[in-house]
mmCIF file of N, CA and C in Angstrom:
data_model
loop_
_atom_site.group_PDB
_atom_site.id
_atom_site.type_symbol
_atom_site.label_atom_id
_atom_site.label_comp_id
_atom_site.label_asym_id
_atom_site.label_seq_id
_atom_site.Cartn_x
_atom_site.Cartn_y
_atom_site.Cartn_z
ATOM 1 N N UNK A 17 0.289 15.065 -24.441
ATOM 2 C CA UNK A 17 0.503 15.607 -23.814
ATOM 3 C C UNK A 17 1.158 14.657 -22.548
ATOM 4 N N UNK A 18 2.223 15.765 -22.044
ATOM 5 C CA UNK A 18 3.288 14.125 -21.633
ATOM 6 C C UNK A 18 2.603 13.594 -20.188
ATOM 7 N N UNK A 19 1.610 13.876 -20.140
ATOM 8 C CA UNK A 19 0.696 13.760 -18.775
ATOM 9 C C UNK A 19 -0.017 12.559 -18.895
ATOM 10 N N UNK A 20 -0.239 12.511 -20.078
ATOM 11 C CA UNK A 20 -0.728 11.312 -20.546
ATOM 12 C C UNK A 20 0.128 10.165 -20.662
ATOM 13 N N UNK A 21 1.067 10.426 -20.447
ATOM 14 C CA UNK A 21 1.852 9.118 -20.813
ATOM 15 C C UNK A 21 2.108 8.331 -19.533
ATOM 16 N N UNK A 22 1.784 7.286 -20.014
ATOM 17 C CA UNK A 22 2.073 5.994 -18.644
ATOM 18 C C UNK A 22 3.239 5.476 -18.768
ATOM 19 N N UNK A 23 3.566 4.837 -18.171
ATOM 20 C CA UNK A 23 5.170 4.289 -17.666
ATOM 21 C C UNK A 23 5.021 3.009 -18.169
ATOM 22 N N UNK A 24 3.677 2.586 -18.158
ATOM 23 C CA UNK A 24 3.362 1.217 -19.245
ATOM 24 C C UNK A 24 3.154 1.141 -20.253
ATOM 25 N N UNK A 25 3.479 2.491 -21.282
ATOM 26 C CA UNK A 25 3.213 2.484 -22.372
ATOM 27 C C UNK A 25 3.950 1.243 -22.797
ATOM 28 N N UNK A 26 3.502 0.766 -24.054
ATOM 29 C CA UNK A 26 4.025 -0.786 -24.862
ATOM 30 C C UNK A 26 4.448 0.238 -26.601
ATOM 31 N N UNK A 27 6.106 -0.498 -26.646
ATOM 32 C CA UNK A 27 5.870 0.113 -28.021
ATOM 33 C C UNK A 27 5.073 -0.765 -29.100
ATOM 34 N N UNK A 28 4.550 -0.289 -30.119
ATOM 35 C CA UNK A 28 3.734 -0.431 -31.327
ATOM 36 C C UNK A 28 4.692 -2.003 -31.513
ATOM 37 N N UNK A 29 5.795 -2.153 -31.715
ATOM 38 C CA UNK A 29 6.522 -2.973 -32.573
ATOM 39 C C UNK A 29 7.632 -3.336 -32.082
ATOM 40 N N UNK A 30 7.951 -3.876 -31.933
ATOM 41 C CA UNK A 30 9.634 -5.181 -31.275
ATOM 42 C C UNK A 30 10.361 -4.987 -32.539
ATOM 43 N N UNK A 31 11.702 -4.056 -32.211
ATOM 44 C CA UNK A 31 12.842 -4.218 -32.602
ATOM 45 C C UNK A 31 14.129 -5.019 -32.847
ATOM 46 N N UNK A 32 13.727 -6.357 -33.050
ATOM 47 C CA UNK A 32 15.000 -7.430 -33.110
ATOM 48 C C UNK A 32 15.824 -7.448 -33.823
ATOM 49 N N UNK A 33 16.433 -6.148 -34.177
ATOM 50 C CA UNK A 33 18.143 -5.942 -34.114
ATOM 51 C C UNK A 33 18.603 -5.041 -33.237
ATOM 52 N N UNK A 34 17.923 -4.818 -31.979
ATOM 53 C CA UNK A 34 18.196 -3.615 -30.615
ATOM 54 C C UNK A 34 19.096 -5.067 -29.639
ATOM 55 N N UNK A 35 20.065 -4.891 -29.757
ATOM 56 C CA UNK A 35 21.521 -5.345 -28.978
ATOM 57 C C UNK A 35 20.847 -5.681 -27.715
ATOM 58 N N UNK A 36 19.994 -5.234 -26.830
ATOM 59 C CA UNK A 36 19.755 -5.218 -25.595
ATOM 60 C C UNK A 36 18.382 -5.504 -25.091
ATOM 61 N N UNK A 37 18.066 -6.323 -24.231
ATOM 62 C CA UNK A 37 16.524 -6.619 -23.671
ATOM 63 C C UNK A 37 16.351 -5.107 -23.144
ATOM 64 N N UNK A 38 14.880 -5.136 -23.373
ATOM 65 C CA UNK A 38 14.159 -3.768 -22.777
ATOM 66 C C UNK A 38 14.308 -4.638 -21.005
ATOM 67 N N UNK A 39 13.927 -3.556 -20.094
ATOM 68 C CA UNK A 39 14.122 -3.565 -18.946
ATOM 69 C C UNK A 39 12.942 -4.611 -18.006
ATOM 70 N N UNK A 40 11.883 -3.814 -18.519
ATOM 71 C CA UNK A 40 11.137 -4.168 -18.474
ATOM 72 C C UNK A 40 10.127 -5.936 -19.112
ATOM 73 N N UNK A 41 10.998 -6.358 -19.644
ATOM 74 C CA UNK A 41 10.776 -7.487 -20.283
ATOM 75 C C UNK A 41 9.827 -7.260 -21.006
ATOM 76 N N UNK A 42 9.714 -6.364 -22.393
ATOM 77 C CA UNK A 42 8.906 -6.587 -23.200
ATOM 78 C C UNK A 42 9.530 -7.005 -24.464
ATOM 79 N N UNK A 43 8.783 -7.636 -25.096
ATOM 80 C CA UNK A 43 9.586 -8.103 -26.314
ATOM 81 C C UNK A 43 10.965 -8.879 -26.327
ATOM 82 N N UNK A 44 11.292 -9.179 -25.096
ATOM 83 C CA UNK A 44 12.352 -10.493 -24.697
ATOM 84 C C UNK A 44 12.137 -11.763 -25.007
ATOM 85 N N UNK A 45 10.985 -11.979 -25.437
ATOM 86 C CA UNK A 45 10.758 -13.726 -26.150
ATOM 87 C C UNK A 45 10.458 -13.561 -27.170
ATOM 88 N N UNK A 46 11.607 -14.161 -27.558
ATOM 89 C CA UNK A 46 11.130 -13.968 -29.527
ATOM 90 C C UNK A 46 10.012 -15.205 -29.846
ATOM 91 N N UNK A 47 10.486 -16.341 -29.094
ATOM 92 C CA UNK A 47 9.259 -17.716 -29.387
ATOM 93 C C UNK A 47 8.024 -18.035 -29.815
ATOM 94 N N UNK A 48 7.895 -16.785 -28.680
ATOM 95 C CA UNK A 48 6.096 -16.233 -29.000
ATOM 96 C C UNK A 48 5.683 -15.869 -29.592
ATOM 97 N N UNK A 49 4.613 -15.311 -29.980
ATOM 98 C CA UNK A 49 3.743 -14.270 -30.689
ATOM 99 C C UNK A 49 2.827 -13.198 -29.255
ATOM 100 N N UNK A 50 3.312 -13.432 -28.510
ATOM 101 C CA UNK A 50 2.327 -13.192 -27.179
ATOM 102 C C UNK A 50 3.815 -12.043 -26.550
ATOM 103 N N UNK A 51 3.973 -10.728 -26.905
ATOM 104 C CA UNK A 51 5.647 -10.279 -26.963
ATOM 105 C C UNK A 51 5.243 -9.628 -24.914
ATOM 106 N N UNK A 52 4.348 -9.973 -24.427
ATOM 107 C CA UNK A 52 4.311 -9.329 -23.314
ATOM 108 C C UNK A 52 4.359 -10.731 -22.033
ATOM 109 N N UNK A 53 4.709 -11.441 -22.789
ATOM 110 C CA UNK A 53 5.194 -12.569 -21.990
ATOM 111 C C UNK A 53 6.614 -12.379 -20.909
ATOM 112 N N UNK A 54 6.322 -13.107 -20.042
ATOM 113 C CA UNK A 54 7.555 -12.871 -19.065
ATOM 114 C C UNK A 54 8.256 -11.190 -18.742
ATOM 115 N N UNK A 55 6.713 -9.752 -19.131
ATOM 116 C CA UNK A 55 7.276 -9.091 -19.096
ATOM 117 C C UNK A 55 6.736 -8.513 -17.448
ATOM 118 N N UNK A 56 7.011 -7.393 -17.150
ATOM 119 C CA UNK A 56 7.097 -6.710 -15.749
ATOM 120 C C UNK A 56 5.023 -6.429 -15.950
ATOM 121 N N UNK A 57 4.415 -6.884 -14.900
ATOM 122 C CA UNK A 57 2.632 -6.791 -14.503
ATOM 123 C C UNK A 57 1.504 -7.855 -15.495
ATOM 124 N N UNK A 58 3.068 -8.773 -15.788
ATOM 125 C CA UNK A 58 1.923 -9.552 -17.027
ATOM 126 C C UNK A 58 1.465 -10.709 -15.923
ATOM 127 N N UNK A 59 0.665 -11.125 -16.026
ATOM 128 C CA UNK A 59 0.180 -12.535 -14.906
ATOM 129 C C UNK A 59 0.546 -13.795 -15.361
ATOM 130 N N UNK A 60 1.571 -14.487 -14.719
ATOM 131 C CA UNK A 60 1.535 -16.368 -14.912
ATOM 132 C C UNK A 60 0.923 -16.955 -15.136
ATOM 133 N N UNK A 61 0.486 -17.835 -16.273
ATOM 134 C CA UNK A 61 -0.220 -19.058 -16.648
ATOM 135 C C UNK A 61 -0.568 -20.174 -15.269
ATOM 136 N N UNK A 62 -0.928 -20.513 -14.590
ATOM 137 C CA UNK A 62 -0.810 -21.562 -13.095
ATOM 138 C C UNK A 62 -0.676 -22.517 -14.301
ATOM 139 N N UNK A 63 0.538 -23.501 -13.799
ATOM 140 C CA UNK A 63 0.816 -24.334 -14.721
ATOM 141 C C UNK A 63 0.009 -26.012 -13.857
ATOM 142 N N UNK A 64 -0.754 -26.043 -12.968
ATOM 143 C CA UNK A 64 -1.931 -26.952 -12.492
ATOM 144 C C UNK A 64 -2.816 -26.652 -12.307
ATOM 145 N N UNK A 65 -3.421 -25.844 -13.419
ATOM 146 C CA UNK A 65 -4.893 -25.013 -12.959
ATOM 147 C C UNK A 65 -4.771 -24.042 -11.313
ATOM 148 N N UNK A 66 -6.379 -23.743 -11.607
ATOM 149 C CA UNK A 66 -6.461 -22.601 -10.429
ATOM 150 C C UNK A 66 -6.181 -23.236 -9.299
ATOM 151 N N UNK A 67 -5.636 -22.872 -8.303
ATOM 152 C CA UNK A 67 -5.527 -22.966 -6.425
ATOM 153 C C UNK A 67 -6.904 -23.024 -6.320
ATOM 154 N N UNK A 68 -6.643 -24.029 -5.331
ATOM 155 C CA UNK A 68 -7.736 -24.645 -4.650
ATOM 156 C C UNK A 68 -7.627 -24.386 -3.293
ATOM 157 N N UNK A 69 -8.734 -23.947 -1.974
ATOM 158 C CA UNK A 69 -8.926 -23.390 -1.029
ATOM 159 C C UNK A 69 -10.016 -24.536 -0.762
ATOM 160 N N UNK A 70 -10.273 -24.281 0.689
ATOM 161 C CA UNK A 70 -11.455 -24.947 1.749
ATOM 162 C C UNK A 70 -12.665 -24.089 1.486
ATOM 163 N N UNK A 71 -12.442 -22.519 1.233
ATOM 164 C CA UNK A 71 -13.521 -21.744 1.523
ATOM 165 C C UNK A 71 -13.799 -21.020 -0.055
ATOM 166 N N UNK A 72 -12.976 -21.658 -0.646
ATOM 167 C CA UNK A 72 -13.174 -20.817 -1.513
ATOM 168 C C UNK A 72 -12.175 -19.930 -2.649
ATOM 169 N N UNK A 73 -11.472 -18.983 -1.431
ATOM 170 C CA UNK A 73 -11.023 -17.998 -1.128
ATOM 171 C C UNK A 73 -9.328 -17.864 -1.032
ATOM 172 N N UNK A 74 -9.240 -18.158 0.349
ATOM 173 C CA UNK A 74 -7.725 -18.003 0.492
ATOM 174 C C UNK A 74 -7.823 -18.956 2.128
ATOM 175 N N UNK A 75 -8.792 -20.390 2.075
ATOM 176 C CA UNK A 75 -8.585 -20.635 3.572
ATOM 177 C C UNK A 75 -7.981 -21.923 3.218
ATOM 178 N N UNK A 76 -6.661 -22.369 4.183
ATOM 179 C CA UNK A 76 -5.924 -23.506 3.541
ATOM 180 C C UNK A 76 -6.789 -24.636 3.902
ATOM 181 N N UNK A 77 -6.320 -25.527 2.575
ATOM 182 C CA UNK A 77 -6.741 -27.157 2.494
ATOM 183 C C UNK A 77 -6.552 -28.035 3.970
ATOM 184 N N UNK A 78 -7.633 -28.461 4.058
ATOM 185 C CA UNK A 78 -7.875 -29.072 4.915
ATOM 186 C C UNK A 78 -7.930 -30.668 4.077
ATOM 187 N N UNK A 79 -8.207 -30.748 3.314
ATOM 188 C CA UNK A 79 -9.262 -32.144 2.787
ATOM 189 C C UNK A 79 -8.400 -32.421 1.046
ATOM 190 N N UNK A 80 -7.926 -33.802 1.175
ATOM 191 C CA UNK A 80 -7.537 -34.091 -0.081
ATOM 192 C C UNK A 80 -8.115 -33.492 -1.043
ATOM 193 N N UNK A 81 -8.015 -33.978 -2.592
ATOM 194 C CA UNK A 81 -9.192 -33.861 -3.298
ATOM 195 C C UNK A 81 -9.841 -35.302 -3.323
ATOM 196 N N UNK A 82 -9.285 -36.171 -3.140
ATOM 197 C CA UNK A 82 -10.255 -37.341 -2.937
ATOM 198 C C UNK A 82 -10.781 -37.016 -1.516
ATOM 199 N N UNK A 83 -11.100 -36.790 -0.430
ATOM 200 C CA UNK A 83 -11.700 -36.296 0.450
ATOM 201 C C UNK A 83 -10.560 -36.524 2.067
ATOM 202 N N UNK A 84 -9.875 -37.320 1.917
ATOM 203 C CA UNK A 84 -8.595 -37.734 2.794
ATOM 204 C C UNK A 84 -8.429 -36.647 3.342
ATOM 205 N N UNK A 85 -7.873 -36.552 4.972
ATOM 206 C CA UNK A 85 -7.904 -35.757 5.805
ATOM 207 C C UNK A 85 -5.870 -35.118 5.095
ATOM 208 N N UNK A 86 -6.133 -33.655 5.104
ATOM 209 C CA UNK A 86 -4.423 -33.765 5.213
ATOM 210 C C UNK A 86 -4.121 -33.633 5.834
ATOM 211 N N UNK A 87 -2.466 -33.534 5.864
ATOM 212 C CA UNK A 87 -1.340 -33.612 7.334
ATOM 213 C C UNK A 87 -1.489 -31.653 7.927
ATOM 214 N N UNK A 88 -0.954 -31.894 8.733
ATOM 215 C CA UNK A 88 -0.629 -30.232 8.805
ATOM 216 C C UNK A 88 0.268 -29.732 8.248
ATOM 217 N N UNK A 89 0.533 -28.892 7.799
ATOM 218 C CA UNK A 89 1.738 -28.497 6.770
ATOM 219 C C UNK A 89 2.917 -27.896 8.031
ATOM 220 N N UNK A 90 2.513 -27.702 9.171
ATOM 221 C CA UNK A 90 3.636 -27.484 10.222
ATOM 222 C C UNK A 90 3.782 -28.927 10.288
ATOM 223 N N UNK A 91 3.681 -29.958 10.418
ATOM 224 C CA UNK A 91 3.672 -31.184 11.040
ATOM 225 C C UNK A 91 5.140 -31.749 9.528
ATOM 226 N N UNK A 92 4.423 -31.424 8.256
ATOM 227 C CA UNK A 92 5.517 -32.106 7.457
ATOM 228 C C UNK A 92 6.158 -30.934 7.143
ATOM 229 N N UNK A 93 6.588 -30.016 7.495
ATOM 230 C CA UNK A 93 7.739 -29.616 7.854
ATOM 231 C C UNK A 93 8.740 -29.928 9.261
ATOM 232 N N UNK A 94 8.166 -29.931 9.807
ATOM 233 C CA UNK A 94 9.201 -30.682 11.429
ATOM 234 C C UNK A 94 9.565 -31.925 10.896
ATOM 235 N N UNK A 95 8.597 -32.656 10.144
ATOM 236 C CA UNK A 95 9.519 -33.873 9.975
ATOM 237 C C UNK A 95 10.476 -34.226 8.871
ATOM 238 N N UNK A 96 10.586 -33.224 7.572
ATOM 239 C CA UNK A 96 11.127 -32.889 6.843
ATOM 240 C C UNK A 96 12.024 -32.303 7.314
ATOM 241 N N UNK A 97 12.461 -30.968 8.048
ATOM 242 C CA UNK A 97 13.723 -30.581 8.899
ATOM 243 C C UNK A 97 14.109 -30.517 10.129
ATOM 244 N N UNK A 98 14.212 -31.650 10.301
ATOM 245 C CA UNK A 98 14.809 -31.448 11.990
ATOM 246 C C UNK A 98 15.900 -31.255 12.226
ATOM 247 N N UNK A 99 16.173 -30.453 13.250
ATOM 248 C CA UNK A 99 17.724 -29.281 13.745
ATOM 249 C C UNK A 99 19.028 -30.688 12.693
ATOM 250 N N UNK A 100 18.808 -32.116 13.254
ATOM 251 C CA UNK A 100 19.955 -32.846 12.987
ATOM 252 C C UNK A 100 20.040 -32.969 11.256
ATOM 253 N N UNK A 101 19.544 -32.374 10.761
ATOM 254 C CA UNK A 101 19.360 -32.795 9.535
ATOM 255 C C UNK A 101 19.719 -30.941 8.770
ATOM 256 N N UNK A 102 20.329 -30.485 9.592
ATOM 257 C CA UNK A 102 20.385 -28.900 9.171
ATOM 258 C C UNK A 102 21.986 -29.091 9.816
ATOM 259 N N UNK A 103 23.055 -29.081 8.752
ATOM 260 C CA UNK A 103 24.502 -28.979 9.379
ATOM 261 C C UNK A 103 24.424 -27.477 9.735
ATOM 262 N N UNK A 104 25.671 -27.237 10.825
ATOM 263 C CA UNK A 104 25.757 -25.927 11.078
ATOM 264 C C UNK A 104 26.823 -25.324 9.958
ATOM 265 N N UNK A 105 27.344 -25.691 9.307
ATOM 266 C CA UNK A 105 28.130 -25.305 8.114
ATOM 267 C C UNK A 105 28.705 -26.272 6.944
ATOM 268 N N UNK A 106 28.083 -25.351 5.684
ATOM 269 C CA UNK A 106 28.217 -26.374 4.364
ATOM 270 C C UNK A 106 29.239 -25.175 3.093
ATOM 271 N N UNK A 107 30.394 -25.435 3.107
ATOM 272 C CA UNK A 107 31.216 -24.180 2.554
ATOM 273 C C UNK A 107 30.386 -24.341 0.707
ATOM 274 N N UNK A 108 29.555 -25.479 0.272
ATOM 275 C CA UNK A 108 28.715 -25.062 -0.822
ATOM 276 C C UNK A 108 27.739 -23.873 -0.632
ATOM 277 N N UNK A 109 26.944 -23.747 0.375
ATOM 278 C CA UNK A 109 25.806 -23.468 0.436
ATOM 279 C C UNK A 109 26.337 -21.961 1.474
ATOM 280 N N UNK A 110 26.298 -20.195 0.253
ATOM 281 C CA UNK A 110 26.810 -19.372 1.818
ATOM 282 C C UNK A 110 25.440 -18.418 1.454
ATOM 283 N N UNK A 111 25.847 -17.396 1.982
ATOM 284 C CA UNK A 111 24.375 -16.334 2.057
ATOM 285 C C UNK A 111 23.798 -16.105 0.457
ATOM 286 N N UNK A 112 25.074 -16.240 -0.460
ATOM 287 C CA UNK A 112 24.484 -16.194 -1.794
ATOM 288 C C UNK A 112 23.204 -16.560 -1.756
ATOM 289 N N UNK A 113 23.162 -17.796 -1.453
ATOM 290 C CA UNK A 113 22.299 -18.998 -1.818
ATOM 291 C C UNK A 113 20.817 -18.454 -1.765
ATOM 292 N N UNK A 114 21.281 -17.603 0.080
ATOM 293 C CA UNK A 114 19.969 -17.157 0.125
ATOM 294 C C UNK A 114 19.364 -15.909 0.031
ATOM 295 N N UNK A 115 20.843 -15.175 -0.414
ATOM 296 C CA UNK A 115 19.645 -14.144 -1.669
ATOM 297 C C UNK A 115 19.040 -14.177 -2.695
ATOM 298 N N UNK A 116 19.546 -15.906 -3.389
ATOM 299 C CA UNK A 116 19.308 -15.808 -4.412
ATOM 300 C C UNK A 116 17.839 -16.268 -4.309
ATOM 301 N N UNK A 117 17.271 -17.302 -3.205
ATOM 302 C CA UNK A 117 16.008 -17.555 -3.235
ATOM 303 C C UNK A 117 15.073 -16.968 -2.652
ATOM 304 N N UNK A 118 15.615 -15.859 -2.343
ATOM 305 C CA UNK A 118 14.733 -14.505 -1.320
ATOM 306 C C UNK A 118 14.285 -13.675 -2.637
ATOM 307 N N UNK A 119 15.298 -13.323 -3.523
ATOM 308 C CA UNK A 119 14.934 -13.056 -4.868
ATOM 309 C C UNK A 119 13.936 -13.761 -5.640
ATOM 310 N N UNK A 120 13.875 -14.779 -6.132
ATOM 311 C CA UNK A 120 13.408 -15.423 -6.846
ATOM 312 C C UNK A 120 11.561 -15.916 -5.802
ATOM 313 N N UNK A 121 11.761 -15.373 -4.602
ATOM 314 C CA UNK A 121 10.712 -15.645 -3.458
ATOM 315 C C UNK A 121 9.786 -14.176 -3.997
ATOM 316 N N UNK A 122 10.582 -13.240 -4.068
ATOM 317 C CA UNK A 122 9.897 -12.042 -3.881
ATOM 318 C C UNK A 122 9.497 -11.976 -5.750
ATOM 319 N N UNK A 123 10.440 -12.146 -6.298
ATOM 320 C CA UNK A 123 9.860 -12.682 -7.976
ATOM 321 C C UNK A 123 8.687 -12.780 -8.312
ATOM 322 N N UNK A 124 8.315 -14.549 -8.015
ATOM 323 C CA UNK A 124 7.278 -14.531 -7.212
ATOM 324 C C UNK A 124 5.943 -14.168 -6.781
ATOM 325 N N UNK A 125 6.162 -13.908 -5.110
ATOM 326 C CA UNK A 125 4.831 -13.654 -4.877
ATOM 327 C C UNK A 125 4.644 -12.104 -5.427
ATOM 328 N N UNK A 126 5.776 -10.665 -6.148
ATOM 329 C CA UNK A 126 5.237 -9.855 -6.658
ATOM 330 C C UNK A 126 4.631 -9.649 -8.055
ATOM 331 N N UNK A 127 4.189 -11.403 -8.202
ATOM 332 C CA UNK A 127 4.183 -11.067 -10.267
ATOM 333 C C UNK A 127 2.178 -11.481 -10.148
ATOM 334 N N UNK A 128 1.834 -10.308 -10.768
ATOM 335 C CA UNK A 128 -0.200 -10.761 -10.505
ATOM 336 C C UNK A 128 -0.517 -12.314 -11.049
ATOM 337 N N UNK A 129 -1.452 -11.956 -10.110
ATOM 338 C CA UNK A 129 -2.027 -13.460 -10.459
ATOM 339 C C UNK A 129 -2.604 -13.849 -11.804
ATOM 340 N N UNK A 130 -2.623 -15.073 -12.292
ATOM 341 C CA UNK A 130 -3.502 -15.506 -13.211
ATOM 342 C C UNK A 130 -4.808 -15.494 -12.885
ATOM 343 N N UNK A 131 -6.066 -15.083 -14.199
ATOM 344 C CA UNK A 131 -6.988 -15.206 -13.775
ATOM 345 C C UNK A 131 -7.795 -15.980 -14.724
#
């Protein structure tokens, strides 16, 4: 029945002789046994372990791992990026760099979280 077919159905086997990669990323990684690695709607394994929040869910951390008080993220940002440190014009960095950063950020934000 065509209505039972899902857009996320995966092929039973990967055709390594196919000259193009799949648009979903399925079977694109030849180096691992996990055919879904890097594919759409596949969670990414956290590199540094589970995220830690003050309330265990979503509150910004205010204490360091050793118990000390963490600085405000706003204060850190203001110290790193002062108005004087940002040039008015830089020929090396144009709007493409901003768009590329936006694309990377959205790719990461819209990726399912690891469990």
